[in-house]
PDB file of C-alpha atoms and ligand atoms in Angstrom:
ATOM      1  CA  UNK A   1     -12.535 -24.038 -16.078  1.00 56.00           C
ATOM      2  CA  UNK A   2     -11.249 -27.517 -15.312  1.00 66.00           C
ATOM      3  CA  UNK A   3     -11.448 -28.386 -11.663  1.00 80.00           C
ATOM      4  CA  UNK A   4      -8.457 -27.114  -9.716  1.00 84.00           C
ATOM      5  CA  UNK A   5      -6.849 -28.745  -6.702  1.00 89.00           C
ATOM      6  CA  UNK A   6      -6.060 -25.776  -4.436  1.00 88.00           C
ATOM      7  CA  UNK A   7      -3.509 -27.809  -2.442  1.00 88.00           C
ATOM      8  CA  UNK A   8      -1.486 -28.318  -5.632  1.00 91.00           C
ATOM      9  CA  UNK A   9      -1.143 -24.576  -6.296  1.00 95.00           C
ATOM     10  CA  UNK A  10       2.256 -22.951  -5.858  1.00 96.00           C
ATOM     11  CA  UNK A  11       4.006 -19.785  -6.970  1.00 97.00           C
ATOM     12  CA  UNK A  12       5.279 -19.644 -10.531  1.00 97.00           C
ATOM     13  CA  UNK A  13       8.115 -17.328 -11.446  1.00 97.00           C
ATOM     14  CA  UNK A  14       9.238 -15.267 -14.418  1.00 98.00           C
ATOM     15  CA  UNK A  15       9.514 -16.081 -17.351  1.00 98.00           C
ATOM     16  CA  UNK A  16       6.619 -18.561 -17.091  1.00 98.00           C
ATOM     17  CA  UNK A  17       4.245 -17.515 -19.932  1.00 97.00           C
ATOM     18  CA  UNK A  18       1.222 -17.856 -17.626  1.00 98.00           C
ATOM     19  CA  UNK A  19       2.383 -14.591 -16.017  1.00 98.00           C
ATOM     20  CA  UNK A  20       1.870 -12.817 -19.352  1.00 98.00           C
ATOM     21  CA  UNK A  21      -1.783 -13.679 -19.916  1.00 97.00           C
ATOM     22  CA  UNK A  22      -4.556 -11.094 -19.790  1.00 98.00           C
ATOM     23  CA  UNK A  23      -6.699 -13.056 -17.344  1.00 98.00           C
ATOM     24  CA  UNK A  24     -10.382 -13.870 -17.802  1.00 98.00           C
ATOM     25  CA  UNK A  25     -13.073 -12.457 -15.563  1.00 98.00           C
ATOM     26  CA  UNK A  26     -14.446 -14.815 -12.919  1.00 98.00           C
ATOM     27  CA  UNK A  27     -17.942 -15.733 -14.148  1.00 97.00           C
ATOM     28  CA  UNK A  28     -19.335 -16.626 -10.732  1.00 97.00           C
ATOM     29  CA  UNK A  29     -17.916 -16.675  -7.207  1.00 98.00           C
ATOM     30  CA  UNK A  30     -18.269 -20.348  -6.318  1.00 97.00           C
ATOM     31  CA  UNK A  31     -16.978 -22.578  -3.532  1.00 97.00           C
ATOM     32  CA  UNK A  32     -14.095 -23.462  -5.818  1.00 96.00           C
ATOM     33  CA  UNK A  33     -13.137 -19.774  -6.091  1.00 97.00           C
ATOM     34  CA  UNK A  34     -13.332 -19.459  -2.289  1.00 97.00           C
ATOM     35  CA  UNK A  35     -11.059 -22.488  -1.848  1.00 97.00           C
ATOM     36  CA  UNK A  36      -8.571 -21.078  -4.363  1.00 97.00           C
ATOM     37  CA  UNK A  37      -8.563 -17.728  -2.520  1.00 98.00           C
ATOM     38  CA  UNK A  38      -8.009 -19.464   0.814  1.00 97.00           C
ATOM     39  CA  UNK A  39      -5.039 -21.367  -0.585  1.00 97.00           C
ATOM     40  CA  UNK A  40      -3.616 -18.181  -2.163  1.00 98.00           C
ATOM     41  CA  UNK A  41      -3.803 -16.422   1.215  1.00 98.00           C
ATOM     42  CA  UNK A  42      -1.876 -19.291   2.827  1.00 97.00           C
ATOM     43  CA  UNK A  43       0.799 -19.137   0.101  1.00 98.00           C
ATOM     44  CA  UNK A  44       1.081 -15.338   0.400  1.00 97.00           C
ATOM     45  CA  UNK A  45       1.564 -15.588   4.173  1.00 96.00           C
ATOM     46  CA  UNK A  46       4.111 -18.407   3.870  1.00 96.00           C
ATOM     47  CA  UNK A  47       6.116 -16.276   1.470  1.00 95.00           C
ATOM     48  CA  UNK A  48       5.682 -13.150   3.607  1.00 94.00           C
ATOM     49  CA  UNK A  49       4.173 -11.299   0.657  1.00 95.00           C
ATOM     50  CA  UNK A  50       1.648  -8.452   0.866  1.00 97.00           C
ATOM     51  CA  UNK A  51      -0.271  -9.519  -2.231  1.00 98.00           C
ATOM     52  CA  UNK A  52      -0.710 -12.424  -4.642  1.00 98.00           C
ATOM     53  CA  UNK A  53      -2.597 -12.544  -7.940  1.00 98.00           C
ATOM     54  CA  UNK A  54      -4.156 -15.687  -9.466  1.00 98.00           C
ATOM     55  CA  UNK A  55      -1.770 -15.823 -12.473  1.00 98.00           C
ATOM     56  CA  UNK A  56       1.107 -16.079  -9.966  1.00 98.00           C
ATOM     57  CA  UNK A  57      -0.192 -19.539  -9.067  1.00 98.00           C
ATOM     58  CA  UNK A  58      -0.786 -20.324 -12.749  1.00 97.00           C
ATOM     59  CA  UNK A  59      -4.512 -19.508 -12.880  1.00 98.00           C
ATOM     60  CA  UNK A  60      -6.193 -17.525 -15.655  1.00 98.00           C
ATOM     61  CA  UNK A  61      -8.578 -15.684 -13.319  1.00 98.00           C
ATOM     62  CA  UNK A  62      -9.109 -12.030 -12.382  1.00 98.00           C
ATOM     63  CA  UNK A  63      -8.647 -12.430  -8.655  1.00 98.00           C
ATOM     64  CA  UNK A  64      -6.075 -11.329  -6.084  1.00 98.00           C
ATOM     65  CA  UNK A  65      -5.483 -11.476  -2.346  1.00 98.00           C
ATOM     66  CA  UNK A  66      -3.623  -8.975  -0.188  1.00 98.00           C
ATOM     67  CA  UNK A  67      -2.667  -8.282   3.402  1.00 97.00           C
ATOM     68  CA  UNK A  68      -0.516  -5.425   4.685  1.00 93.00           C
ATOM     69  CA  UNK A  69       1.807  -6.265   7.585  1.00 89.00           C
ATOM     70  CA  UNK A  70      -0.506  -4.507  10.092  1.00 90.00           C
ATOM     71  CA  UNK A  71      -3.790  -5.947   8.791  1.00 92.00           C
ATOM     72  CA  UNK A  72      -5.484  -8.550  10.973  1.00 92.00           C
ATOM     73  CA  UNK A  73      -7.045 -10.283   7.993  1.00 96.00           C
ATOM     74  CA  UNK A  74      -6.346 -10.797   4.329  1.00 97.00           C
ATOM     75  CA  UNK A  75      -8.685  -9.378   1.668  1.00 98.00           C
ATOM     76  CA  UNK A  76      -9.803 -11.017  -1.564  1.00 98.00           C
ATOM     77  CA  UNK A  77     -10.926  -9.099  -4.644  1.00 98.00           C
ATOM     78  CA  UNK A  78     -12.564 -10.677  -7.674  1.00 98.00           C
ATOM     79  CA  UNK A  79     -12.755  -8.925 -11.089  1.00 98.00           C
ATOM     80  CA  UNK A  80     -11.206  -5.704  -9.717  1.00 98.00           C
ATOM     81  CA  UNK A  81     -11.406  -2.439 -11.668  1.00 98.00           C
ATOM     82  CA  UNK A  82      -9.293   0.515 -10.536  1.00 98.00           C
ATOM     83  CA  UNK A  83      -9.801   4.226 -10.954  1.00 98.00           C
ATOM     84  CA  UNK A  84      -6.536   6.005 -10.267  1.00 98.00           C
ATOM     85  CA  UNK A  85      -6.147   9.414  -8.631  1.00 98.00           C
ATOM     86  CA  UNK A  86      -3.754  11.810 -10.332  1.00 97.00           C
ATOM     87  CA  UNK A  87      -0.953  12.173  -7.784  1.00 98.00           C
ATOM     88  CA  UNK A  88       1.976   9.800  -8.422  1.00 98.00           C
ATOM     89  CA  UNK A  89       4.592   8.516  -5.977  1.00 98.00           C
ATOM     90  CA  UNK A  90       7.610   6.327  -6.647  1.00 98.00           C
ATOM     91  CA  UNK A  91       8.651   3.498  -4.322  1.00 97.00           C
ATOM     92  CA  UNK A  92      10.603   0.244  -4.595  1.00 97.00           C
ATOM     93  CA  UNK A  93       8.571  -2.879  -5.319  1.00 97.00           C
ATOM     94  CA  UNK A  94       9.392  -6.552  -5.284  1.00 97.00           C
ATOM     95  CA  UNK A  95       7.344  -9.470  -6.588  1.00 98.00           C
ATOM     96  CA  UNK A  96       7.009 -13.084  -5.436  1.00 98.00           C
ATOM     97  CA  UNK A  97       7.279 -14.124  -9.103  1.00 98.00           C
ATOM     98  CA  UNK A  98      10.553 -12.195  -9.494  1.00 98.00           C
ATOM     99  CA  UNK A  99      12.584 -13.171  -6.425  1.00 95.00           C
ATOM    100  CA  UNK A 100      15.380 -10.710  -5.551  1.00 94.00           C
ATOM    101  CA  UNK A 101      14.334  -8.160  -8.184  1.00 96.00           C
ATOM    102  CA  UNK A 102      13.533  -4.616  -7.021  1.00 95.00           C
ATOM    103  CA  UNK A 103      12.150  -1.892  -9.263  1.00 97.00           C
ATOM    104  CA  UNK A 104      11.193   1.673  -8.379  1.00 97.00           C
ATOM    105  CA  UNK A 105       7.607   2.048  -9.572  1.00 97.00           C
ATOM    106  CA  UNK A 106       5.712   5.291 -10.013  1.00 97.00           C
ATOM    107  CA  UNK A 107       2.111   4.627  -8.953  1.00 98.00           C
ATOM    108  CA  UNK A 108      -1.017   6.582  -8.159  1.00 98.00           C
ATOM    109  CA  UNK A 109      -0.952   7.452  -4.459  1.00 98.00           C
ATOM    110  CA  UNK A 110      -4.666   6.686  -4.160  1.00 98.00           C
ATOM    111  CA  UNK A 111      -7.246   4.724  -6.102  1.00 98.00           C
ATOM    112  CA  UNK A 112     -10.821   3.487  -6.020  1.00 98.00           C
ATOM    113  CA  UNK A 113     -11.516  -0.175  -6.646  1.00 98.00           C
ATOM    114  CA  UNK A 114     -14.738  -1.830  -7.741  1.00 98.00           C
ATOM    115  CA  UNK A 115     -14.728  -5.591  -7.335  1.00 98.00           C
ATOM    116  CA  UNK A 116     -16.697  -8.574  -6.096  1.00 98.00           C
ATOM    117  CA  UNK A 117     -16.121  -9.992  -2.626  1.00 97.00           C
ATOM    118  CA  UNK A 118     -16.117 -13.707  -1.821  1.00 96.00           C
ATOM    119  CA  UNK A 119     -19.901 -13.676  -1.460  1.00 96.00           C
ATOM    120  CA  UNK A 120     -20.160 -12.364  -5.014  1.00 97.00           C
ATOM    121  CA  UNK A 121     -21.366  -8.925  -3.853  1.00 98.00           C
ATOM    122  CA  UNK A 122     -20.223  -5.727  -5.589  1.00 98.00           C
ATOM    123  CA  UNK A 123     -17.988  -3.601  -3.404  1.00 98.00           C
ATOM    124  CA  UNK A 124     -16.340  -0.220  -3.842  1.00 98.00           C
ATOM    125  CA  UNK A 125     -13.317   0.607  -1.692  1.00 97.00           C
ATOM    126  CA  UNK A 126     -10.690   3.325  -1.534  1.00 98.00           C
ATOM    127  CA  UNK A 127      -6.988   2.730  -0.958  1.00 97.00           C
ATOM    128  CA  UNK A 128      -4.088   5.082  -0.317  1.00 97.00           C
ATOM    129  CA  UNK A 129      -0.324   4.666  -0.043  1.00 97.00           C
ATOM    130  CA  UNK A 130       0.785   1.020   0.411  1.00 96.00           C
ATOM    131  CA  UNK A 131      -2.716  -0.374  -0.101  1.00 97.00           C
ATOM    132  CA  UNK A 132      -3.188   1.558  -3.360  1.00 98.00           C
ATOM    133  CA  UNK A 133       0.264   0.387  -4.464  1.00 98.00           C
ATOM    134  CA  UNK A 134      -0.513  -3.279  -3.757  1.00 98.00           C
ATOM    135  CA  UNK A 135      -3.813  -3.051  -5.651  1.00 98.00           C
ATOM    136  CA  UNK A 136      -2.075  -1.526  -8.681  1.00 98.00           C
ATOM    137  CA  UNK A 137       0.719  -4.124  -8.598  1.00 98.00           C
ATOM    138  CA  UNK A 138      -1.777  -7.011  -8.388  1.00 98.00           C
ATOM    139  CA  UNK A 139      -4.153  -5.707 -11.070  1.00 98.00           C
ATOM    140  CA  UNK A 140      -1.098  -5.311 -13.328  1.00 98.00           C
ATOM    141  CA  UNK A 141      -0.569  -9.066 -12.883  1.00 98.00           C
ATOM    142  CA  UNK A 142      -4.147  -9.712 -14.075  1.00 98.00           C
ATOM    143  CA  UNK A 143      -3.227  -7.936 -17.323  1.00 98.00           C
ATOM    144  CA  UNK A 144       0.056  -9.824 -17.723  1.00 98.00           C
ATOM    145  CA  UNK A 145       2.230  -6.893 -16.630  1.00 98.00           C
ATOM    146  CA  UNK A 146       5.311  -7.255 -14.426  1.00 98.00           C
ATOM    147  CA  UNK A 147       7.510  -4.722 -12.623  1.00 98.00           C
ATOM    148  CA  UNK A 148      10.431  -5.531 -14.944  1.00 98.00           C
ATOM    149  CA  UNK A 149       8.424  -4.027 -17.831  1.00 97.00           C
ATOM    150  CA  UNK A 150       9.061  -0.598 -16.364  1.00 95.00           C
ATOM    151  CA  UNK A 151      12.726  -0.743 -15.343  1.00 96.00           C
ATOM    152  CA  UNK A 152      15.018   2.238 -15.851  1.00 96.00           C
ATOM    153  CA  UNK A 153      18.285   1.690 -17.752  1.00 96.00           C
ATOM    154  CA  UNK A 154      20.168   1.549 -14.425  1.00 96.00           C
ATOM    155  CA  UNK A 155      17.694  -1.019 -13.031  1.00 96.00           C
ATOM    156  CA  UNK A 156      18.047  -3.142 -16.171  1.00 96.00           C
ATOM    157  CA  UNK A 157      21.770  -3.306 -15.514  1.00 96.00           C
ATOM    158  CA  UNK A 158      21.367  -3.871 -11.761  1.00 95.00           C
ATOM    159  CA  UNK A 159      18.850  -6.710 -12.249  1.00 96.00           C
ATOM    160  CA  UNK A 160      20.400  -8.228 -15.362  1.00 96.00           C
ATOM    161  CA  UNK A 161      22.188 -11.151 -13.682  1.00 97.00           C
ATOM    162  CA  UNK A 162      19.240 -12.257 -11.538  1.00 96.00           C
ATOM    163  CA  UNK A 163      16.782 -11.993 -14.462  1.00 97.00           C
ATOM    164  CA  UNK A 164      19.124 -14.063 -16.632  1.00 97.00           C
ATOM    165  CA  UNK A 165      19.378 -16.653 -13.825  1.00 97.00           C
ATOM    166  CA  UNK A 166      15.587 -16.872 -13.592  1.00 97.00           C
ATOM    167  CA  UNK A 167      15.388 -17.378 -17.367  1.00 97.00           C
ATOM    168  CA  UNK A 168      18.039 -20.098 -17.274  1.00 97.00           C
ATOM    169  CA  UNK A 169      16.379 -21.892 -14.342  1.00 95.00           C
ATOM    170  CA  UNK A 170      13.062 -21.849 -16.211  1.00 95.00           C
ATOM    171  CA  UNK A 171      14.646 -23.147 -19.425  1.00 94.00           C
ATOM    172  CA  UNK A 172      16.362 -25.935 -17.530  1.00 94.00           C
ATOM    173  CA  UNK A 173      13.194 -26.990 -15.658  1.00 91.00           C
ATOM    174  CA  UNK A 174      11.217 -27.077 -18.895  1.00 90.00           C
ATOM    175  CA  UNK A 175      13.772 -28.948 -20.937  1.00 85.00           C
ATOM    176  CA  UNK A 176      13.638 -31.606 -18.229  1.00 74.00           C
ATOM    177  CA  UNK A 177       9.845 -31.750 -18.384  1.00 69.00           C
ATOM    178  CA  UNK A 178       9.775 -32.192 -22.168  1.00 65.00           C
ATOM    179  CA  UNK A 179      12.089 -35.193 -22.096  1.00 57.00           C
TER     180      UNK A 179
HETATM  181 ZN1   ZN B 201       3.946  -9.382  -8.216  1.00 70.03          ZN
END
């Protein structure tokens, strides 16, 4: 991995192809990884998000940060692996990489997660309700999956204009860059 300047990181939005990558495992939790996580937490808080995955700041790394509104501190999970409980619940989700888009997502109500913490230690934690939902949303990002992949026909129609606008804005920004 080339050296990354955490201060230069910012949120990328759909349809940036970096959001579609199946991210690589983090080989070792280094100071660089800790600095990246710290910067991601700051970005998540600025944007009033409850979670942010590394590909959302353009990084090909299996790592995400999260913080529910009532949590005192943010959490960081490296190389997370989820085991989902059977019960499913649907709820509306948004995504910092898809501003203004809302999709009703059916998710496991509870899940177990194995991951590394920022000291590189293996941890095993259980989440229910919102926490389980955030973990599933963020690990989807690490596999290149977005909430728009699971829209109903009605949601496709409801979100059509905003998705088209995001695509046009991306095209425009990249045509400029190529010149
Ligand atoms: Zn998201």
